[in-house]
Coordinates of C-alpha atoms and ligand atoms in Angstrom, one line a residue:
M228 CA 27.4 -32.4 20.1
T229 CA 30.9 -31.3 21.6
A230 CA 31.4 -29.3 18.3
I231 CA 27.7 -27.5 18.6
M232 CA 28.8 -26.6 21.9
S233 CA 32.2 -25.3 21.1
E234 CA 30.5 -23.4 18.1
T235 CA 28.0 -21.9 20.3
S236 CA 30.6 -20.9 23.0
A237 CA 32.8 -19.1 20.3
R238 CA 30.1 -16.9 19.6
V239 CA 30.3 -13.0 20.3
Y240 CA 27.2 -11.5 20.3
S241 CA 25.9 -7.9 19.0
L242 CA 22.4 -6.8 18.8
G243 CA 20.5 -7.7 15.6
E244 CA 18.8 -5.1 13.4
F245 CA 15.7 -3.7 14.8
H246 CA 13.5 -1.0 15.9
R247 CA 12.3 -0.6 19.5
F248 CA 8.9 0.8 20.6
E249 CA 6.8 0.8 23.6
A250 CA 2.8 0.9 23.3
G251 CA 0.2 0.0 25.6
G252 CA 2.6 -0.1 28.7
A253 CA 4.5 -2.7 27.0
H254 CA 7.7 -3.0 25.0
F255 CA 8.3 -4.5 21.2
L256 CA 10.9 -4.9 18.7
Y257 CA 10.3 -4.6 14.9
L258 CA 12.4 -7.1 13.6
V259 CA 13.6 -5.4 10.4
P260 CA 15.0 -7.8 8.3
A261 CA 12.3 -10.2 9.0
G262 CA 9.3 -7.5 9.3
A263 CA 8.3 -9.3 12.4
I264 CA 7.1 -7.7 15.7
F265 CA 8.5 -9.4 18.8
A266 CA 7.0 -8.7 22.4
V267 CA 9.6 -8.0 24.7
D268 CA 9.6 -9.1 28.5
G269 CA 12.0 -7.8 31.2
A270 CA 14.9 -10.4 30.6
V271 CA 14.9 -10.0 27.0
G272 CA 15.3 -6.1 27.7
N273 CA 17.9 -6.5 30.1
L274 CA 19.7 -8.6 27.5
I275 CA 19.1 -6.0 25.0
D276 CA 20.2 -3.5 27.3
R277 CA 23.6 -5.4 28.0
L278 CA 24.5 -5.5 24.4
S279 CA 23.8 -2.0 23.7
C280 CA 27.3 -1.4 25.7
G281 CA 28.8 -3.5 23.0
E282 CA 29.5 -7.2 22.0
V283 CA 29.9 -10.0 24.5
P284 CA 31.2 -13.4 24.4
H285 CA 29.0 -16.5 24.9
D286 CA 30.1 -17.4 28.1
R287 CA 30.0 -14.3 29.8
L288 CA 26.9 -13.2 28.4
V289 CA 25.3 -16.7 29.8
G290 CA 26.8 -15.8 33.5
E291 CA 25.6 -12.2 33.2
V292 CA 21.7 -13.1 31.9
A293 CA 21.7 -15.9 34.9
A294 CA 22.9 -13.4 37.3
A295 CA 20.7 -10.5 36.3
N296 CA 17.5 -12.6 36.2
G297 CA 18.2 -15.0 38.6
F298 CA 18.0 -18.0 36.0
A299 CA 19.9 -21.0 36.3
I300 CA 22.5 -21.3 33.6
E301 CA 20.3 -23.5 31.3
E302 CA 17.7 -20.9 31.2
A303 CA 20.1 -18.5 30.5
E304 CA 21.6 -20.6 27.4
E305 CA 17.7 -21.0 26.3
L306 CA 17.2 -17.4 26.5
I307 CA 20.3 -16.5 24.6
A308 CA 19.7 -19.4 22.0
E309 CA 15.8 -18.4 21.4
M310 CA 17.1 -14.3 20.9
Y311 CA 19.8 -15.8 18.1
H312 CA 17.6 -18.0 16.3
A313 CA 15.2 -14.7 16.0
N314 CA 18.2 -12.6 15.0
V315 CA 17.3 -10.1 18.1
I316 CA 21.1 -11.1 18.9
V317 CA 23.4 -11.9 16.4
A318 CA 27.1 -13.7 15.9
G319 CA 29.4 -14.3 12.9
D320 CA 27.2 -17.2 12.0
S321 CA 24.1 -15.7 12.0
V322 CA 21.6 -16.4 9.4
P323 CA 20.1 -13.0 8.4
D324 CA 16.2 -12.7 7.3
Q325 CA 16.1 -11.4 3.9
P326 CA 13.1 -9.9 1.9
Q327 CA 11.6 -12.2 -0.8
P328 CA 13.8 -12.9 -3.9
L329 CA 12.8 -12.0 -7.0
P330 CA 10.5 -15.2 -7.7
E331 CA 11.2 -16.8 -11.1
R332 CA 7.3 -16.7 -12.2
F333 CA 5.0 -13.8 -11.0
P334 CA 1.6 -15.1 -11.7
I335 CA -0.8 -12.1 -11.8
Q336 CA -3.8 -11.4 -9.0
T337 CA -4.8 -8.1 -10.2
L338 CA -5.7 -6.6 -13.5
V339 CA -6.3 -2.9 -13.4
M340 CA -7.9 -2.1 -16.4
N341 CA -7.9 1.3 -17.7
L342 CA -11.1 1.5 -19.8
T343 CA -10.0 4.6 -21.4
N344 CA -7.8 7.4 -21.2
Q345 CA -10.2 10.2 -21.5
C346 CA -11.5 12.2 -18.3
N347 CA -14.5 14.9 -17.7
L348 CA -12.6 16.7 -15.5
S349 CA -9.2 18.3 -15.6
C350 CA -7.9 18.1 -12.1
Q351 CA -4.7 20.1 -12.3
Y352 CA -2.7 17.5 -10.4
C353 CA -3.9 14.6 -12.3
Y354 CA -1.0 12.7 -13.8
E355 CA -3.0 12.3 -16.9
F356 CA -2.8 16.1 -17.6
G357 CA 0.0 17.4 -15.1
A358 CA 3.6 18.3 -16.1
D359 CA 4.8 15.1 -15.0
K360 CA 2.8 13.0 -17.1
V361 CA 4.3 10.1 -18.7
A362 CA 3.7 11.3 -22.9
T363 CA 0.9 9.6 -24.2
P364 CA 2.3 8.4 -27.8
E365 CA -0.1 9.3 -31.0
G366 CA -2.2 6.9 -32.4
K367 CA -3.4 5.3 -29.5
P368 CA -7.5 4.7 -28.6
K369 CA -8.8 6.5 -26.4
F370 CA -11.2 4.0 -25.2
M371 CA -10.6 0.3 -25.0
D372 CA -12.9 -1.7 -27.4
A373 CA -14.7 -5.0 -26.5
E374 CA -12.5 -7.2 -27.9
T375 CA -9.3 -5.9 -26.0
A376 CA -11.2 -6.0 -22.8
K377 CA -12.2 -9.5 -23.6
A378 CA -8.8 -10.3 -24.4
A379 CA -7.3 -8.8 -21.3
V380 CA -10.0 -11.2 -19.0
D381 CA -8.5 -14.1 -21.1
F382 CA -4.7 -13.0 -20.4
L383 CA -5.5 -12.5 -16.6
L384 CA -7.2 -15.9 -16.1
A385 CA -4.0 -17.4 -18.2
E386 CA -1.3 -15.7 -16.3
S387 CA -3.0 -15.9 -13.2
A388 CA -3.5 -19.9 -13.5
D389 CA -2.7 -21.1 -9.9
R390 CA -4.3 -18.2 -8.0
R391 CA -8.0 -19.2 -7.2
S392 CA -9.1 -15.3 -6.6
I393 CA -8.3 -12.9 -8.5
H394 CA -9.2 -9.3 -9.2
I395 CA -10.0 -7.1 -11.9
T396 CA -10.2 -3.3 -11.1
F397 CA -11.5 -0.6 -13.3
F398 CA -9.7 2.6 -13.7
G399 CA -9.4 5.6 -16.4
G400 CA -9.2 8.4 -17.1
E401 CA -12.7 8.7 -15.7
T402 CA -13.7 5.0 -15.6
L403 CA -17.7 5.6 -16.0
M404 CA -17.0 7.5 -19.3
N405 CA -17.1 3.7 -20.5
F406 CA -19.8 2.1 -18.5
P407 CA -20.8 -0.1 -21.3
L408 CA -18.2 -1.8 -21.5
L409 CA -17.5 -2.1 -18.0
K410 CA -20.8 -3.9 -17.7
E411 CA -19.7 -6.4 -20.6
V412 CA -16.4 -7.1 -18.9
V413 CA -17.8 -8.0 -15.5
A414 CA -20.4 -10.5 -17.0
Y415 CA -17.7 -12.0 -19.6
A416 CA -15.2 -12.4 -16.8
N417 CA -17.9 -14.0 -14.5
R418 CA -18.7 -16.5 -16.9
K419 CA -15.1 -17.1 -17.8
A420 CA -14.1 -17.6 -14.3
G421 CA -16.9 -19.7 -13.3
E422 CA -16.1 -22.0 -15.9
Q423 CA -13.0 -22.7 -14.4
G424 CA -14.5 -22.6 -11.0
R425 CA -12.7 -19.5 -9.8
Q426 CA -13.5 -16.5 -8.0
I427 CA -13.3 -12.9 -9.6
D428 CA -14.0 -9.6 -7.8
F429 CA -14.3 -6.1 -9.0
S430 CA -13.7 -2.7 -7.7
L431 CA -13.6 0.5 -9.5
T432 CA -12.3 4.1 -9.1
T433 CA -14.3 6.9 -10.2
N434 CA -14.7 10.7 -10.0
A435 CA -18.4 10.1 -9.5
T436 CA -19.8 12.7 -11.6
L437 CA -21.1 10.3 -13.8
L438 CA -23.1 8.2 -11.4
T439 CA -26.6 7.4 -11.7
P440 CA -29.2 5.1 -9.8
A441 CA -28.7 2.5 -12.6
I442 CA -25.1 2.3 -12.3
I443 CA -25.0 2.3 -8.5
E444 CA -27.5 -0.6 -8.8
F445 CA -25.0 -2.3 -11.2
L446 CA -22.5 -1.9 -8.9
S447 CA -24.0 -3.2 -5.6
Q448 CA -25.7 -6.1 -7.4
N449 CA -22.5 -7.1 -8.8
H450 CA -20.7 -6.6 -5.4
I451 CA -17.9 -4.2 -7.0
G452 CA -15.9 -2.0 -4.4
V453 CA -15.8 1.7 -5.4
T454 CA -13.4 4.4 -4.5
V455 CA -14.3 7.8 -5.0
S456 CA -11.6 10.5 -5.9
M457 CA -12.6 13.1 -3.4
D458 CA -10.8 16.1 -1.7
G459 CA -12.9 17.2 1.2
P460 CA -15.8 19.7 1.7
K461 CA -16.6 21.9 -1.3
E462 CA -14.1 24.7 -1.1
M463 CA -11.3 21.9 -0.8
H464 CA -12.8 19.5 -3.3
D465 CA -13.1 22.6 -5.8
H466 CA -10.0 23.6 -5.5
L467 CA -8.1 21.4 -8.1
R468 CA -11.1 19.1 -9.2
V469 CA -13.0 21.1 -11.7
F470 CA -14.2 20.7 -15.0
A471 CA -12.3 22.0 -18.1
N472 CA -14.2 25.5 -17.7
G473 CA -12.9 26.0 -14.4
R474 CA -16.2 24.9 -12.8
G475 CA -15.9 22.9 -9.7
S476 CA -17.6 19.3 -9.6
Y477 CA -18.5 19.1 -5.9
D478 CA -22.2 20.0 -6.4
I479 CA -22.3 17.7 -9.3
I480 CA -20.9 14.5 -7.2
E481 CA -22.0 15.5 -3.7
P482 CA -25.7 14.3 -3.9
K483 CA -24.3 11.1 -6.1
V484 CA -22.1 10.1 -3.5
R485 CA -24.9 10.4 -0.8
A486 CA -27.2 8.2 -3.2
L487 CA -23.8 5.7 -3.8
I488 CA -23.3 5.2 0.0
Q489 CA -27.1 4.7 0.8
N490 CA -28.0 2.3 -2.0
H491 CA -24.6 0.7 -2.7
R492 CA -24.9 -2.1 0.2
T493 CA -22.7 -4.8 -0.4
R494 CA -19.0 -3.6 -0.1
P495 CA -17.6 -0.3 1.9
I496 CA -17.2 2.8 -0.1
T497 CA -13.9 4.7 0.2
A498 CA -13.0 7.8 -0.4
R499 CA -9.4 8.7 -1.8
V500 CA -7.9 12.3 -1.0
T501 CA -5.2 14.0 -2.7
L502 CA -3.6 16.3 -0.5
T503 CA -1.8 19.3 -2.1
A504 CA -0.7 22.8 -1.0
G505 CA -4.3 24.2 -1.1
V506 CA -6.0 21.0 0.2
S507 CA -4.1 19.5 3.2
D508 CA -6.6 20.3 6.3
V509 CA -6.5 16.4 6.8
I510 CA -9.0 16.7 10.1
R511 CA -11.7 18.9 8.4
I512 CA -11.6 16.8 5.3
F513 CA -11.6 13.4 7.1
R514 CA -14.4 14.7 9.1
H515 CA -16.5 16.1 6.2
L516 CA -16.2 12.9 4.2
K517 CA -16.8 10.3 6.9
Q518 CA -19.2 12.1 9.2
D519 CA -20.9 14.7 6.9
L520 CA -21.2 12.2 3.9
G521 CA -20.8 8.5 5.2
F522 CA -17.6 7.1 3.7
H523 CA -17.0 4.0 5.1
E524 CA -13.2 4.6 4.9
V525 CA -11.3 7.8 3.8
G526 CA -7.7 7.3 2.8
F527 CA -5.1 10.1 1.8
A528 CA -2.3 10.3 -0.3
P529 CA 0.1 13.7 -0.9
V530 CA 0.2 14.5 -4.7
T531 CA 2.8 12.9 -6.6
T532 CA 4.4 15.6 -8.4
S533 CA 7.8 17.5 -9.2
P534 CA 8.7 20.0 -6.1
N535 CA 8.5 23.0 -8.7
Q536 CA 4.6 22.7 -9.0
L537 CA 2.4 25.1 -7.4
Y538 CA 0.1 22.6 -5.7
A539 CA 3.4 20.3 -4.4
I540 CA 3.1 19.8 -0.7
S541 CA 6.1 21.9 0.9
P542 CA 8.2 20.4 3.6
S543 CA 6.6 22.3 6.5
G544 CA 3.2 21.1 4.6
M545 CA 4.2 17.7 4.9
D546 CA 5.1 18.0 8.8
G547 CA 1.5 19.6 9.3
V548 CA -0.3 16.4 7.3
L549 CA 1.9 14.3 9.4
E550 CA 1.0 16.1 13.0
Q551 CA -2.9 15.3 11.4
F552 CA -2.2 12.1 10.8
H553 CA -1.0 11.4 14.4
I554 CA -4.4 12.8 15.9
L555 CA -6.5 11.1 13.8
A556 CA -4.0 7.9 14.7
A557 CA -4.9 8.3 18.1
E558 CA -8.3 8.6 17.7
Y559 CA -8.1 5.4 15.6
L560 CA -6.6 3.7 18.5
E561 CA -9.4 4.8 20.9
Y562 CA -11.9 3.2 18.6
A563 CA -9.9 0.4 18.2
L564 CA -9.8 -0.6 21.6
R565 CA -13.3 -0.2 22.1
G566 CA -13.6 -2.8 19.2
E567 CA -15.1 0.1 16.7
S568 CA -13.8 0.8 13.2
H569 CA -12.7 4.2 12.5
G570 CA -12.2 4.7 8.9
F571 CA -8.9 6.1 8.8
S572 CA -7.9 3.7 5.8
N573 CA -4.3 5.0 6.0
V574 CA -3.8 3.4 9.9
S575 CA -5.7 -0.2 8.7
D576 CA -3.6 -0.3 5.6
T577 CA -0.7 -0.5 7.4
L578 CA -1.9 -2.5 10.2
A579 CA -2.9 -5.3 8.1
E580 CA 0.8 -5.2 6.6
L581 CA 2.6 -5.5 10.2
C582 CA -0.4 -8.1 10.9
Q583 CA 0.6 -9.9 7.8
G584 CA 4.6 -9.8 8.9
V585 CA 5.2 -8.0 5.2
N586 CA 8.3 -8.1 4.4
K587 CA 8.5 -6.2 0.9
S588 CA 10.9 -7.2 -2.1
H589 CA 9.4 -4.3 -3.9
P590 CA 7.0 -1.3 -2.9
C591 CA 3.7 -2.5 -4.4
G592 CA 2.6 -5.2 -6.5
A593 CA 3.0 -3.2 -9.9
G594 CA 4.9 -5.8 -12.3
L595 CA 4.6 -8.7 -10.0
G596 CA 1.2 -9.7 -9.0
L597 CA -0.4 -6.7 -10.6
L598 CA -0.3 -5.2 -13.9
G599 CA -2.2 -2.7 -15.9
V600 CA -3.6 -2.9 -19.5
G601 CA -4.7 0.6 -21.6
P602 CA -7.1 0.9 -24.1
S603 CA -4.6 -0.2 -26.6
G604 CA -4.0 -3.6 -25.0
D605 CA -0.3 -2.4 -23.8
I606 CA 0.8 -3.9 -20.5
A607 CA 2.0 -1.6 -18.0
P608 CA 3.5 -2.2 -14.4
C609 CA 0.6 -0.7 -13.1
H610 CA -2.7 1.9 -14.3
R611 CA -0.3 4.9 -13.5
F612 CA 2.7 3.8 -16.4
V613 CA -0.5 2.8 -18.8
D614 CA -0.2 4.5 -22.2
S615 CA 3.8 5.0 -21.5
D616 CA 5.7 3.4 -24.6
Q617 CA 9.0 3.8 -22.2
H618 CA 7.3 1.5 -19.4
A619 CA 5.3 -0.5 -21.4
L620 CA 5.8 -4.9 -20.5
G621 CA 4.3 -6.2 -23.3
H622 CA 0.7 -6.1 -25.3
I623 CA -1.9 -8.5 -24.3
S624 CA -2.0 -10.2 -28.0
T625 CA 1.6 -10.9 -27.5
G626 CA 1.9 -11.7 -23.6
I627 CA 4.5 -10.3 -21.5
D628 CA 7.8 -9.2 -22.2
R629 CA 9.7 -11.2 -19.8
E630 CA 12.9 -9.2 -20.4
K631 CA 11.3 -5.7 -19.6
Q632 CA 9.6 -7.0 -16.4
T633 CA 12.5 -8.6 -15.1
D634 CA 14.5 -5.5 -15.9
F635 CA 11.8 -3.4 -14.0
L636 CA 11.8 -5.8 -11.2
R637 CA 15.2 -6.2 -10.7
R638 CA 15.7 -2.4 -10.7
G639 CA 12.6 -1.9 -8.1
H640 CA 14.1 -4.5 -5.5
I641 CA 15.1 -3.3 -2.1
D642 CA 18.4 -5.0 -2.5
S643 CA 19.3 -2.3 -5.5
K644 CA 18.1 0.5 -3.2
Y645 CA 21.3 0.8 -1.1
D646 CA 19.9 4.1 0.6
C647 CA 17.3 2.1 2.4
H648 CA 19.6 -0.8 3.2
T649 CA 19.9 0.6 6.8
C650 CA 16.3 1.8 7.3
F651 CA 13.6 0.3 9.5
A652 CA 11.0 1.2 7.6
R653 CA 12.0 -0.7 4.6
P654 CA 9.9 -4.0 5.2
L655 CA 6.8 -1.9 4.5
C656 CA 8.1 1.1 2.5
A657 CA 10.7 -0.7 0.0
G658 CA 11.4 2.8 -1.4
G659 CA 8.3 3.5 -2.5
C660 CA 5.9 4.2 -5.5
H661 CA 8.0 3.0 -8.7
H662 CA 6.2 5.7 -10.6
E663 CA 6.6 8.6 -7.9
A664 CA 10.3 7.5 -8.1
F665 CA 10.2 8.0 -12.1
V666 CA 8.7 11.5 -11.8
R667 CA 11.2 12.6 -9.0
Y668 CA 14.3 11.0 -10.3
G669 CA 13.6 9.6 -13.9
D670 CA 14.1 6.0 -12.6
T671 CA 11.4 3.6 -11.6
G672 CA 14.0 2.0 -9.4
H673 CA 15.2 5.0 -7.4
P674 CA 14.1 5.1 -3.9
N675 CA 11.9 8.3 -2.9
L676 CA 14.2 9.5 -0.7
H677 CA 12.6 12.9 -0.5
Y678 CA 10.3 11.8 2.2
C679 CA 11.9 9.2 4.5
D680 CA 11.9 11.3 7.8
W681 CA 8.0 11.4 7.0
I682 CA 7.5 7.6 6.4
R683 CA 9.8 6.6 9.5
D684 CA 7.5 8.6 11.9
W685 CA 4.5 7.4 10.4
T686 CA 5.9 3.5 10.3
H687 CA 6.7 4.4 13.9
T688 CA 3.5 5.6 14.7
C689 CA 1.5 2.6 13.2
L690 CA 3.9 0.4 15.1
E691 CA 2.8 1.8 18.3
I692 CA -0.9 1.7 17.2
Y693 CA -0.4 -2.2 16.6
G694 CA 1.2 -2.4 20.0
A695 CA -1.4 -0.9 21.9
I696 CA -3.9 -2.8 20.3
A697 CA -1.8 -6.4 20.6
A698 CA -1.3 -5.5 24.2
K699 CA -5.0 -4.5 25.1
N700 CA -7.5 -5.8 22.4
P701 CA -5.7 -8.3 20.4
G702 CA -9.1 -9.8 19.0
F703 CA -9.4 -6.4 16.9
L704 CA -6.3 -7.5 14.7
Q705 CA -7.7 -10.5 13.4
Q706 CA -9.7 -8.8 10.7
F707 CA -6.7 -7.8 9.2
A708 CA -5.1 -11.1 8.6
E709 CA -6.6 -11.4 5.1
R710 CA -6.8 -7.6 4.1
K711 CA -5.1 -6.5 1.1
A712 CA -3.4 -3.1 0.9
E713 CA -3.3 -1.4 -2.7
Ligands
LIG825 S1 12.7 5.2 0.7 FE1 13.2 6.1 2.7 S2 11.8 5.4 4.0 FE2 11.4 4.1 2.1 S3 12.7 2.3 3.0 FE3 13.9 3.7 1.6 S4 15.2 4.9 3.2 FE4 13.3 3.9 4.1
LIG826 S1 2.5 2.4 -5.4 FE1 2.9 3.3 -7.4 S2 3.8 1.8 -8.8 FE2 2.7 0.9 -7.2 S3 0.4 0.2 -8.0 FE3 0.5 2.4 -6.8 S4 0.8 3.8 -8.2 FE4 1.5 1.8 -9.3

């Protein structure tokens, strides 16, 4: 006991690593090494202010905290001990919080099946067609066949053995160009999962050009989540989302999207917008997709390309996007305080991560809980790496190449990204998309340092929204406890 007391007395405290923010009239700390949010009361605020001026030895700090707050010595000791264990304040013997280490086994939860690498559109920014495209090797099939698809399902069931709930997402090219196979996979996967007493759910991404009433009915009956790649009102959507002859695709998809939203009753329908130099009017796009067409959720992602492409968004363009994100985020907060859903999924996805205390070792599940499989059966870290020999992580007939997988994950781990080690956004960002890093820097493990200020600003904004909701309508946050972001 005496030894513990003297150990404690010997401590010299300084501030831990956190990002301080105010929201909804309350004060919070985002404890970065833990990825946790901590509400700050007056006494904690005073303690932090005191240590902002420099290190303070234990006994002196106890006396000052007691005097500043009218506490008994025991109360001051208790507060300091609590803050020390939460790593709000640290001393030489603190045990730092860490992101998850690389696990020894990585059971898969999600398999992204690229049913084809063919597309009936020629969107100029698409990684399938753009200058940043990962080379497609010669001699690989353009469409997945049934044998490969079923082997992929068996592979998922085997590699996810201890997970009760698993997920298949269909991707392309244009996914619906191989709709007969999609139907076959759903039937096969449901039967196989059922035999093992496990649950499997499905989603797909489509450009919506090939939707028919029969397909919509199938998607609805089978509870298949749908994300439509759509860039806004006609003049914006048709800017880059064109057929090979240059004709825009808006007029074809608009009635199909309306039919999808009206008749697919079992899952929310999401629009995913790719922002480019000519398509960055976020608010107008959001209004059109949410209010005019009726999408339940709308999410935005800036195009991932080299900065030399004409459609790349300039730094000032990204600032404009951020300003508009702020406006929609403020609107989101108003809705949330009334208990209503707003539909701006960039906020919802981040709130989900904050609510779940996410502290990422890697930016996403690629290569970890998520794998992609291409038409040839090659395994890739995710759908974006499919058909890249350089990034293949094995084949479904031979299994995962553990050496390559470990190398991919080791390089993508936050511990390897030294530039990120002092960044408060790292529990959520963890260096950003591996594929974007490869396109920009030629290395999947390189942090995406071209937009750090942007990411930090957006993270701060989402923290403020979280704090304001937590202070004024905390029940709203419960829906995010289980929600998964991509
Ligand atoms: S990439 Fe930039 S924003 Fe993301 S964690 Fe690293 S330093 Fe932070
Ligand atoms: S964030 Fe990038 S690497 Fe991760 S799953 Fe998405 S596209 Fe793939």
